Amino acid sequence: MAKKEELTIEEKLQTALISKEEQPYEIPDSWVWGYMFFAFAECLDKYRKPVNSAERANRIGKIPYYGATGQVGWIDDFLTDDELVLVGEDGAPFLDLLKNKAYMIQGKAWVNNHAHILKSFYGHFGNLYLLNYLNIFDFSKYVNGTTRLKLTQSKLAEIPIPIPPKKEQQRIVEKIDSLFEKTKKAKELIQEVKEEIEMRKISILNKAFRGALTKNWRRENKTGSVLELLQEIQNEKIKKWEEECREAEKNGSKKPKKIKVSKPEEMIVPKEEEPYKIPDTWKWVKLENIITILGDGLHGTPKYNENGEYYFINGSNLSFKNIVINSSTKKVSTAEYKKYKKNLNERTIFLSINGTLGKTGFYNNEKIILGKSVCY
């Protein structure tokens, strides 16, 4: 039998490199496009081996056990002892450009069959270059499957990779690390600014409700008596109640319960019960004395109807200003709405009283019924 002829260097290069017309995009003249296994990295999948959870439970040790996207446990033995790049075979977020599909391991390790094992031909910086490239690579043409995408070894081998000279690979990796560090610091600064803004908002609100923001304004402007304002509120509540009584009489329905009317002096909180000091022209009163109605939503669950025109909202639907209705907000029918609707108007304010406490929102004629975690 004739001995198979060995490929020449030129033929090997022809196999490893990508022809001009098939190159994904233009690169510097000193770079080349190559196929993953032929030109950049060795595939070491022969060193991976799955171990089921029952067996692993009896073999817990100090060696990390790796899967598609990272470490998934510990084991008592190792199959590799090197710096390697792992990329998911299945179970990795291949189509999410913001999530990592590859990661690096060092030292003794055991890799299961949900990750491919790669080692760059170009050493440590080659591994880092490969890691970064795989994490931004568009895998859409190289994975298959419907519910669980899979990157086969043969498809991984076909992945094109731009290859710079070895020293430039190092420079690229160092530049990436430097820029990533700057990005990290920028994110930290942004977070600090956000926190400072929130603290600033709290400080402003505290000053507002202690009279500090209008201290100079009060010196220059005469303000009406708080007692007069409280009397106006009482008069408005009486007027509203009388209107509701007339409406009930007209419709032949039950009249609303008679409201409690207090003198302005009786509405003021005693000095010893005041939470903190306020300007002399201000007065502390209880919430019930300055609102027309206080209630909450349905203590139970309505009948949902995905074709309904009305929404069932809770505290999670409040955003400190508006009502937020999204795709997960449940819907109810017109009949359910009529059964549980509340007397809401343009002056209605919502407050979350369960779960995320303290969120607020204003009513803007939304088609809604309220859950028990919203009061109004």
Tab-separated table of N, CA and C in Angstrom, residues 166-313:
chain	number	residue	atom	x	y	z
A	166	LYS	N	2.409	37.933	17.083
A	166	LYS	CA	2.370	37.562	18.498
A	166	LYS	C	2.522	38.758	19.437
A	167	LYS	N	3.475	39.653	19.150
A	167	LYS	CA	3.682	40.815	20.017
A	167	LYS	C	2.468	41.741	20.002
A	168	GLU	N	1.819	41.828	18.851
A	168	GLU	CA	0.637	42.689	18.757
A	168	GLU	C	-0.542	42.079	19.511
A	169	GLN	N	-0.603	40.745	19.549
A	169	GLN	CA	-1.628	40.091	20.361
A	169	GLN	C	-1.504	40.532	21.814
A	170	GLN	N	-0.266	40.560	22.315
A	170	GLN	CA	-0.020	40.991	23.693
A	170	GLN	C	-0.471	42.436	23.892
A	171	ARG	N	-0.121	43.294	22.929
A	171	ARG	CA	-0.493	44.707	23.042
A	171	ARG	C	-2.006	44.875	23.022
A	172	ILE	N	-2.687	44.105	22.182
A	172	ILE	CA	-4.154	44.171	22.102
A	172	ILE	C	-4.774	43.776	23.432
A	173	VAL	N	-4.276	42.677	24.014
A	173	VAL	CA	-4.796	42.195	25.301
A	173	VAL	C	-4.577	43.243	26.389
A	174	GLU	N	-3.380	43.830	26.418
A	174	GLU	CA	-3.076	44.858	27.423
A	174	GLU	C	-3.980	46.076	27.246
A	175	LYS	N	-4.235	46.446	25.990
A	175	LYS	CA	-5.106	47.589	25.708
A	175	LYS	C	-6.541	47.284	26.133
A	176	ILE	N	-7.008	46.072	25.847
A	176	ILE	CA	-8.355	45.664	26.260
A	176	ILE	C	-8.484	45.738	27.776
A	177	ASP	N	-7.486	45.178	28.482
A	177	ASP	CA	-7.516	45.192	29.949
A	177	ASP	C	-7.553	46.620	30.482
A	178	SER	N	-6.749	47.496	29.864
A	178	SER	CA	-6.701	48.892	30.295
A	178	SER	C	-8.047	49.584	30.094
A	179	LEU	N	-8.649	49.369	28.926
A	179	LEU	CA	-9.934	50.002	28.632
A	179	LEU	C	-11.048	49.420	29.489
A	180	PHE	N	-10.998	48.096	29.723
A	180	PHE	CA	-11.994	47.469	30.592
A	180	PHE	C	-11.897	48.018	32.014
A	181	GLU	N	-10.669	48.254	32.474
A	181	GLU	CA	-10.470	48.804	33.815
A	181	GLU	C	-11.054	50.213	33.894
A	182	LYS	N	-10.848	50.993	32.830
A	182	LYS	CA	-11.423	52.340	32.788
A	182	LYS	C	-12.950	52.269	32.771
A	183	THR	N	-13.482	51.299	32.017
A	183	THR	CA	-14.934	51.119	31.962
A	183	THR	C	-15.481	50.756	33.333
A	184	LYS	N	-14.767	49.856	34.016
A	184	LYS	CA	-15.182	49.443	35.361
A	184	LYS	C	-15.210	50.634	36.312
A	185	LYS	N	-14.137	51.454	36.261
A	185	LYS	CA	-14.067	52.630	37.130
A	185	LYS	C	-15.166	53.634	36.785
A	186	ALA	N	-15.444	53.763	35.475
A	186	ALA	CA	-16.508	54.679	35.048
A	186	ALA	C	-17.860	54.224	35.586
A	187	LYS	N	-18.106	52.906	35.535
A	187	LYS	CA	-19.357	52.360	36.063
A	187	LYS	C	-19.462	52.611	37.556
A	188	GLU	N	-18.327	52.444	38.258
A	188	GLU	CA	-18.317	52.687	39.701
A	188	GLU	C	-18.605	54.152	40.006
A	189	LEU	N	-18.010	55.049	39.196
A	189	LEU	CA	-18.250	56.481	39.391
A	189	LEU	C	-19.705	56.840	39.111
A	190	ILE	N	-20.257	56.232	38.048
A	190	ILE	CA	-21.667	56.473	37.712
A	190	ILE	C	-22.561	56.026	38.858
A	191	GLN	N	-22.232	54.850	39.438
A	191	GLN	CA	-23.014	54.346	40.561
A	191	GLN	C	-22.910	55.284	41.760
A	192	GLU	N	-21.686	55.782	41.997
A	192	GLU	CA	-21.495	56.728	43.104
A	192	GLU	C	-22.315	57.996	42.881
A	193	VAL	N	-22.303	58.480	41.624
A	193	VAL	CA	-23.070	59.685	41.297
A	193	VAL	C	-24.559	59.434	41.508
A	194	LYS	N	-25.031	58.248	41.074
A	194	LYS	CA	-26.446	57.899	41.267
A	194	LYS	C	-26.805	57.919	42.744
A	195	GLU	N	-25.920	57.312	43.559
A	195	GLU	CA	-26.174	57.270	44.996
A	195	GLU	C	-26.150	58.669	45.594
A	196	GLU	N	-25.199	59.495	45.116
A	196	GLU	CA	-25.122	60.872	45.614
A	196	GLU	C	-26.368	61.661	45.217
A	197	ILE	N	-26.859	61.418	43.994
A	197	ILE	CA	-28.074	62.097	43.537
A	197	ILE	C	-29.257	61.706	44.407
A	198	GLU	N	-29.358	60.396	44.709
A	198	GLU	CA	-30.452	59.928	45.557
A	198	GLU	C	-30.370	60.557	46.943
A	199	MET	N	-29.140	60.605	47.492
A	199	MET	CA	-28.959	61.225	48.808
A	199	MET	C	-29.288	62.715	48.738
A	200	ARG	N	-28.917	63.339	47.631
A	200	ARG	CA	-29.215	64.759	47.443
A	200	ARG	C	-30.721	64.975	47.384
A	201	LYS	N	-31.428	64.091	46.689
A	201	LYS	CA	-32.885	64.193	46.605
A	201	LYS	C	-33.515	64.076	47.984
A	202	ILE	N	-32.997	63.106	48.775
A	202	ILE	CA	-33.513	62.918	50.132
A	202	ILE	C	-33.273	64.167	50.969
A	203	SER	N	-32.062	64.725	50.825
A	203	SER	CA	-31.716	65.938	51.571
A	203	SER	C	-32.631	67.103	51.193
A	204	ILE	N	-32.885	67.252	49.885
A	204	ILE	CA	-33.753	68.337	49.410
A	204	ILE	C	-35.167	68.176	49.960
A	205	LEU	N	-35.681	66.942	49.908
A	205	LEU	CA	-37.035	66.693	50.406
A	205	LEU	C	-37.128	66.931	51.907
A	206	ASN	N	-36.088	66.508	52.641
A	206	ASN	CA	-36.080	66.753	54.085
A	206	ASN	C	-36.130	68.248	54.384
A	207	LYS	N	-35.335	69.012	53.638
A	207	LYS	CA	-35.336	70.467	53.835
A	207	LYS	C	-36.690	71.069	53.460
A	208	ALA	N	-37.297	70.531	52.389
A	208	ALA	CA	-38.585	71.052	51.933
A	208	ALA	C	-39.649	70.910	53.010
A	209	PHE	N	-39.705	69.745	53.657
A	209	PHE	CA	-40.759	69.490	54.637
A	209	PHE	C	-40.396	69.927	56.051
A	210	ARG	N	-39.275	70.624	56.173
A	210	ARG	CA	-38.907	71.267	57.437
A	210	ARG	C	-38.928	72.791	57.307
A	211	GLY	N	-39.251	73.259	56.098
A	211	GLY	CA	-39.360	74.692	55.872
A	211	GLY	C	-38.069	75.386	55.514
A	212	ALA	N	-36.971	74.629	55.396
A	212	ALA	CA	-35.665	75.245	55.134
A	212	ALA	C	-35.580	75.848	53.734
A	213	LEU	N	-36.259	75.245	52.746
A	213	LEU	CA	-36.171	75.738	51.370
A	213	LEU	C	-36.909	77.062	51.176
A	214	THR	N	-37.878	77.337	52.032
A	214	THR	CA	-38.688	78.559	51.863
A	214	THR	C	-38.483	79.548	53.013
A	215	LYS	N	-37.377	79.402	53.711
A	215	LYS	CA	-37.094	80.272	54.861
A	215	LYS	C	-37.054	81.742	54.444
A	216	ASN	N	-36.284	82.055	53.410
A	216	ASN	CA	-36.189	83.444	52.938
A	216	ASN	C	-37.499	83.907	52.312
A	217	TRP	N	-38.168	83.000	51.613
A	217	TRP	CA	-39.445	83.343	50.970
A	217	TRP	C	-40.475	83.769	52.008
A	218	ARG	N	-40.498	83.089	53.146
A	218	ARG	CA	-41.462	83.425	54.198
A	218	ARG	C	-41.204	84.816	54.785
A	219	ARG	N	-39.925	85.207	54.819
A	219	ARG	CA	-39.593	86.537	55.338
A	219	ARG	C	-40.151	87.640	54.435
A	220	GLU	N	-40.175	87.342	53.123
A	220	GLU	CA	-40.551	88.359	52.136
A	220	GLU	C	-42.024	88.303	51.737
A	221	ASN	N	-42.722	87.236	52.132
A	221	ASN	CA	-44.113	87.068	51.715
A	221	ASN	C	-45.005	86.758	52.905
A	222	LYS	N	-46.195	87.347	52.876
A	222	LYS	CA	-47.174	87.042	53.912
A	222	LYS	C	-47.938	85.791	53.514
A	223	THR	N	-48.120	84.905	54.454
A	223	THR	CA	-48.847	83.662	54.180
A	223	THR	C	-50.145	83.658	54.961
A	224	GLY	N	-51.143	82.979	54.412
A	224	GLY	CA	-52.417	82.873	55.102
A	224	GLY	C	-52.312	81.983	56.330
A	225	SER	N	-53.338	82.018	57.133
A	225	SER	CA	-53.372	81.210	58.350
A	225	SER	C	-53.602	79.744	58.004
A	226	VAL	N	-52.879	78.847	58.684
A	226	VAL	CA	-53.076	77.410	58.495
A	226	VAL	C	-54.473	77.012	58.947
A	227	LEU	N	-54.977	77.669	59.995
A	227	LEU	CA	-56.329	77.363	60.485
A	227	LEU	C	-57.368	77.658	59.410
A	228	GLU	N	-57.169	78.751	58.664
A	228	GLU	CA	-58.084	79.076	57.567
A	228	GLU	C	-58.023	78.008	56.479
A	229	LEU	N	-56.817	77.534	56.188
A	229	LEU	CA	-56.647	76.485	55.175
A	229	LEU	C	-57.340	75.198	55.603
A	230	LEU	N	-57.208	74.846	56.873
A	230	LEU	CA	-57.852	73.635	57.389
A	230	LEU	C	-59.373	73.757	57.324
A	231	GLN	N	-59.884	74.967	57.569
A	231	GLN	CA	-61.328	75.178	57.485
A	231	GLN	C	-61.805	75.032	56.041
A	232	GLU	N	-61.007	75.526	55.097
A	232	GLU	CA	-61.344	75.372	53.674
A	232	GLU	C	-61.409	73.896	53.290
A	233	ILE	N	-60.472	73.111	53.809
A	233	ILE	CA	-60.454	71.671	53.526
A	233	ILE	C	-61.715	71.015	54.066
A	234	GLN	N	-62.097	71.380	55.282
A	234	GLN	CA	-63.317	70.823	55.875
A	234	GLN	C	-64.541	71.210	55.056
A	235	ASN	N	-64.600	72.468	54.640
A	235	ASN	CA	-65.732	72.928	53.825
A	235	ASN	C	-65.811	72.152	52.513
A	236	GLU	N	-64.648	71.885	51.905
A	236	GLU	CA	-64.596	71.126	50.656
A	236	GLU	C	-65.084	69.696	50.864
A	237	LYS	N	-64.724	69.088	51.984
A	237	LYS	CA	-65.153	67.718	52.293
A	237	LYS	C	-66.668	67.661	52.493
A	238	ILE	N	-67.203	68.686	53.177
A	238	ILE	CA	-68.653	68.745	53.395
A	238	ILE	C	-69.379	68.911	52.065
A	239	LYS	N	-68.852	69.792	51.210
A	239	LYS	CA	-69.451	70.035	49.898
A	239	LYS	C	-69.473	68.758	49.063
A	240	LYS	N	-68.371	68.020	49.087
A	240	LYS	CA	-68.279	66.774	48.320
A	240	LYS	C	-69.282	65.750	48.844
A	241	TRP	N	-69.404	65.666	50.164
A	241	TRP	CA	-70.342	64.704	50.766
A	241	TRP	C	-71.774	65.048	50.381
A	242	GLU	N	-72.118	66.342	50.401
A	242	GLU	CA	-73.470	66.777	50.037
A	242	GLU	C	-73.778	66.450	48.578
A	243	GLU	N	-72.776	66.618	47.702
A	243	GLU	CA	-72.963	66.280	46.284
A	243	GLU	C	-73.210	64.790	46.108
A	244	GLU	N	-72.486	63.976	46.850
A	244	GLU	CA	-72.659	62.522	46.780
A	244	GLU	C	-74.030	62.111	47.306
A	245	CYS	N	-74.516	62.819	48.332
A	245	CYS	CA	-75.847	62.531	48.869
A	245	CYS	C	-76.926	62.837	47.839
A	246	ARG	N	-76.805	63.992	47.169
A	246	ARG	CA	-77.774	64.367	46.140
A	246	ARG	C	-77.754	63.373	44.984
A	247	GLU	N	-76.552	62.928	44.601
A	247	GLU	CA	-76.421	61.953	43.518
A	247	GLU	C	-77.053	60.629	43.901
A	248	ALA	N	-76.876	60.218	45.168
A	248	ALA	CA	-77.457	58.961	45.650
A	248	ALA	C	-78.978	59.045	45.680
A	249	GLU	N	-79.487	60.192	46.120
A	249	GLU	CA	-80.941	60.392	46.180
A	249	GLU	C	-81.541	60.368	44.779
A	250	LYS	N	-80.822	60.969	43.845
A	250	LYS	CA	-81.275	61.007	42.454
A	250	LYS	C	-81.323	59.611	41.851
A	251	ASN	N	-80.348	58.783	42.191
A	251	ASN	CA	-80.257	57.422	41.637
A	251	ASN	C	-81.023	56.396	42.451
A	252	GLY	N	-81.567	56.830	43.575
A	252	GLY	CA	-82.299	55.908	44.441
A	252	GLY	C	-81.407	54.920	45.159
A	253	SER	N	-80.144	55.291	45.348
A	253	SER	CA	-79.197	54.408	46.041
A	253	SER	C	-78.954	54.899	47.462
A	254	LYS	N	-78.203	54.101	48.210
A	254	LYS	CA	-77.928	54.416	49.612
A	254	LYS	C	-77.008	55.626	49.706
A	255	LYS	N	-77.347	56.530	50.646
A	255	LYS	CA	-76.520	57.712	50.829
A	255	LYS	C	-75.197	57.344	51.495
A	256	PRO	N	-74.125	58.074	51.166
A	256	PRO	CA	-72.838	57.792	51.814
A	256	PRO	C	-72.884	58.119	53.298
A	257	LYS	N	-72.011	57.453	54.038
A	257	LYS	CA	-71.938	57.662	55.482
A	257	LYS	C	-71.570	59.112	55.775
A	258	LYS	N	-72.202	59.673	56.804
A	258	LYS	CA	-71.936	61.064	57.153
A	258	LYS	C	-70.488	61.229	57.583
A	259	ILE	N	-69.864	62.267	57.064
A	259	ILE	CA	-68.450	62.469	57.372
A	259	ILE	C	-68.279	63.108	58.748
A	260	LYS	N	-67.126	62.845	59.317
A	260	LYS	CA	-66.789	63.445	60.606
A	260	LYS	C	-66.216	64.837	60.353
A	261	VAL	N	-66.802	65.827	60.997
A	261	VAL	CA	-66.342	67.206	60.825
A	261	VAL	C	-65.697	67.679	62.121
A	262	SER	N	-64.469	68.171	61.991
A	262	SER	CA	-63.741	68.655	63.166
A	262	SER	C	-63.448	70.139	63.017
A	263	LYS	N	-63.313	70.808	64.130
A	263	LYS	CA	-62.871	72.196	64.104
A	263	LYS	C	-61.386	72.227	63.771
A	264	PRO	N	-60.923	73.259	63.087
A	264	PRO	CA	-59.497	73.333	62.733
A	264	PRO	C	-58.570	73.145	63.925
A	265	GLU	N	-58.933	73.710	65.077
A	265	GLU	CA	-58.077	73.579	66.259
A	265	GLU	C	-57.951	72.129	66.709
A	266	GLU	N	-59.014	71.337	66.482
A	266	GLU	CA	-59.019	69.931	66.906
A	266	GLU	C	-58.178	69.048	65.973
A	267	MET	N	-57.898	69.551	64.795
A	267	MET	CA	-57.142	68.779	63.804
A	267	MET	C	-55.635	68.857	64.028
A	268	ILE	N	-55.201	69.804	64.806
A	268	ILE	CA	-53.765	70.022	65.000
A	268	ILE	C	-53.189	69.007	65.979
A	269	VAL	N	-52.055	68.433	65.618
A	269	VAL	CA	-51.369	67.440	66.458
A	269	VAL	C	-50.800	68.136	67.698
A	270	PRO	N	-50.977	67.542	68.896
A	270	PRO	CA	-50.417	68.133	70.115
A	270	PRO	C	-48.901	68.297	70.016
A	271	LYS	N	-48.391	69.307	70.679
A	271	LYS	CA	-46.965	69.642	70.624
A	271	LYS	C	-46.080	68.450	70.936
A	272	GLU	N	-46.455	67.670	71.957
A	272	GLU	CA	-45.613	66.544	72.387
A	272	GLU	C	-45.599	65.391	71.386
A	273	GLU	N	-46.522	65.405	70.417
A	273	GLU	CA	-46.585	64.333	69.417
A	273	GLU	C	-45.957	64.734	68.080
A	274	GLU	N	-45.476	65.949	67.984
A	274	GLU	CA	-44.879	66.411	66.732
A	274	GLU	C	-43.584	65.652	66.435
A	275	PRO	N	-43.428	65.103	65.210
A	275	PRO	CA	-42.214	64.332	64.860
A	275	PRO	C	-40.931	65.156	64.894
A	276	TYR	N	-40.999	66.414	64.459
A	276	TYR	CA	-39.820	67.287	64.499
A	276	TYR	C	-40.288	68.742	64.412
A	277	LYS	N	-39.352	69.655	64.640
A	277	LYS	CA	-39.672	71.081	64.684
A	277	LYS	C	-39.910	71.621	63.278
A	278	ILE	N	-40.947	72.446	63.134
A	278	ILE	CA	-41.269	73.087	61.862
A	278	ILE	C	-41.452	74.589	62.101
A	279	PRO	N	-41.510	75.401	61.046
A	279	PRO	CA	-41.696	76.848	61.230
A	279	PRO	C	-42.956	77.173	62.038
A	280	ASP	N	-42.943	78.311	62.709
A	280	ASP	CA	-44.057	78.700	63.581
A	280	ASP	C	-45.365	78.858	62.824
A	281	THR	N	-45.278	79.196	61.525
A	281	THR	CA	-46.503	79.397	60.735
A	281	THR	C	-47.076	78.087	60.189
A	282	TRP	N	-46.379	76.980	60.405
A	282	TRP	CA	-46.836	75.663	59.962
A	282	TRP	C	-47.527	74.947	61.123
A	283	LYS	N	-48.306	73.932	60.798
A	283	LYS	CA	-48.941	73.105	61.820
A	283	LYS	C	-48.868	71.634	61.412
A	284	TRP	N	-48.719	70.763	62.406
A	284	TRP	CA	-48.780	69.321	62.166
A	284	TRP	C	-50.238	68.868	62.256
A	285	VAL	N	-50.705	68.112	61.235
A	285	VAL	CA	-52.039	67.513	61.280
A	285	VAL	C	-51.938	66.061	60.828
A	286	LYS	N	-52.932	65.276	61.141
A	286	LYS	CA	-52.947	63.884	60.696
A	286	LYS	C	-53.523	63.793	59.287
A	287	LEU	N	-53.037	62.828	58.539
A	287	LEU	CA	-53.409	62.678	57.132
A	287	LEU	C	-54.918	62.596	56.946
A	288	GLU	N	-55.602	61.899	57.838
A	288	GLU	CA	-57.040	61.685	57.684
A	288	GLU	C	-57.828	62.998	57.670
A	289	ASN	N	-57.228	64.047	58.230
A	289	ASN	CA	-57.931	65.325	58.309
A	289	ASN	C	-57.813	66.178	57.054
A	290	ILE	N	-56.931	65.809	56.142
A	290	ILE	CA	-56.733	66.657	54.951
A	290	ILE	C	-56.987	65.902	53.644
A	291	ILE	N	-57.567	64.712	53.729
A	291	ILE	CA	-57.928	63.962	52.524
A	291	ILE	C	-59.424	63.683	52.533
A	292	THR	N	-59.975	63.422	51.367
A	292	THR	CA	-61.410	63.158	51.278
A	292	THR	C	-61.731	61.684	51.440
A	293	ILE	N	-60.777	60.824	51.107
A	293	ILE	CA	-61.025	59.386	51.211
A	293	ILE	C	-59.702	58.646	51.362
A	294	LEU	N	-59.716	57.565	52.107
A	294	LEU	CA	-58.543	56.705	52.265
A	294	LEU	C	-59.005	55.260	52.176
A	295	GLY	N	-58.478	54.524	51.213
A	295	GLY	CA	-58.882	53.132	51.050
A	295	GLY	C	-57.790	52.327	50.392
A	296	ASP	N	-58.011	51.026	50.281
A	296	ASP	CA	-57.054	50.183	49.565
A	296	ASP	C	-57.790	49.304	48.572
A	297	GLY	N	-57.056	48.409	47.937
A	297	GLY	CA	-57.623	47.603	46.872
A	297	GLY	C	-58.229	46.295	47.331
A	298	LEU	N	-58.436	45.427	46.380
A	298	LEU	CA	-59.090	44.134	46.587
A	298	LEU	C	-58.224	43.195	47.416
A	299	HIS	N	-58.776	42.670	48.497
A	299	HIS	CA	-58.081	41.672	49.316
A	299	HIS	C	-58.478	40.289	48.791
A	300	GLY	N	-57.881	39.919	47.713
A	300	GLY	CA	-58.215	38.664	47.056
A	300	GLY	C	-57.744	38.718	45.617
A	301	THR	N	-58.197	37.785	44.816
A	301	THR	CA	-57.772	37.724	43.417
A	301	THR	C	-58.987	37.782	42.509
A	302	PRO	N	-59.029	38.727	41.579
A	302	PRO	CA	-60.151	38.774	40.646
A	302	PRO	C	-60.022	37.673	39.601
A	303	LYS	N	-61.045	37.511	38.800
A	303	LYS	CA	-60.966	36.565	37.686
A	303	LYS	C	-60.238	37.256	36.534
A	304	TYR	N	-59.104	36.683	36.160
A	304	TYR	CA	-58.313	37.289	35.083
A	304	TYR	C	-58.902	36.943	33.721
A	305	ASN	N	-58.708	37.858	32.788
A	305	ASN	CA	-59.184	37.657	31.421
A	305	ASN	C	-58.175	38.310	30.480
A	306	GLU	N	-57.420	37.481	29.752
A	306	GLU	CA	-56.350	38.023	28.902
A	306	GLU	C	-56.875	38.931	27.795
A	307	ASN	N	-58.178	38.855	27.520
A	307	ASN	CA	-58.781	39.730	26.512
A	307	ASN	C	-59.488	40.928	27.139
A	308	GLY	N	-59.372	41.055	28.458
A	308	GLY	CA	-60.038	42.150	29.159
A	308	GLY	C	-59.440	43.508	28.825
A	309	GLU	N	-60.201	44.558	29.113
A	309	GLU	CA	-59.761	45.924	28.812
A	309	GLU	C	-59.239	46.643	30.048
A	310	TYR	N	-59.359	46.002	31.215
A	310	TYR	CA	-58.960	46.654	32.464
A	310	TYR	C	-57.798	45.899	33.105
A	311	TYR	N	-56.975	46.622	33.861
A	311	TYR	CA	-55.763	46.037	34.453
A	311	TYR	C	-55.873	45.953	35.973
A	312	PHE	N	-55.306	44.887	36.505
A	312	PHE	CA	-55.259	44.670	37.955
A	312	PHE	C	-53.868	45.070	38.432
A	313	ILE	N	-53.773	46.176	39.161
A	313	ILE	CA	-52.455	46.676	39.544
A	313	ILE	C	-52.201	46.556	41.044
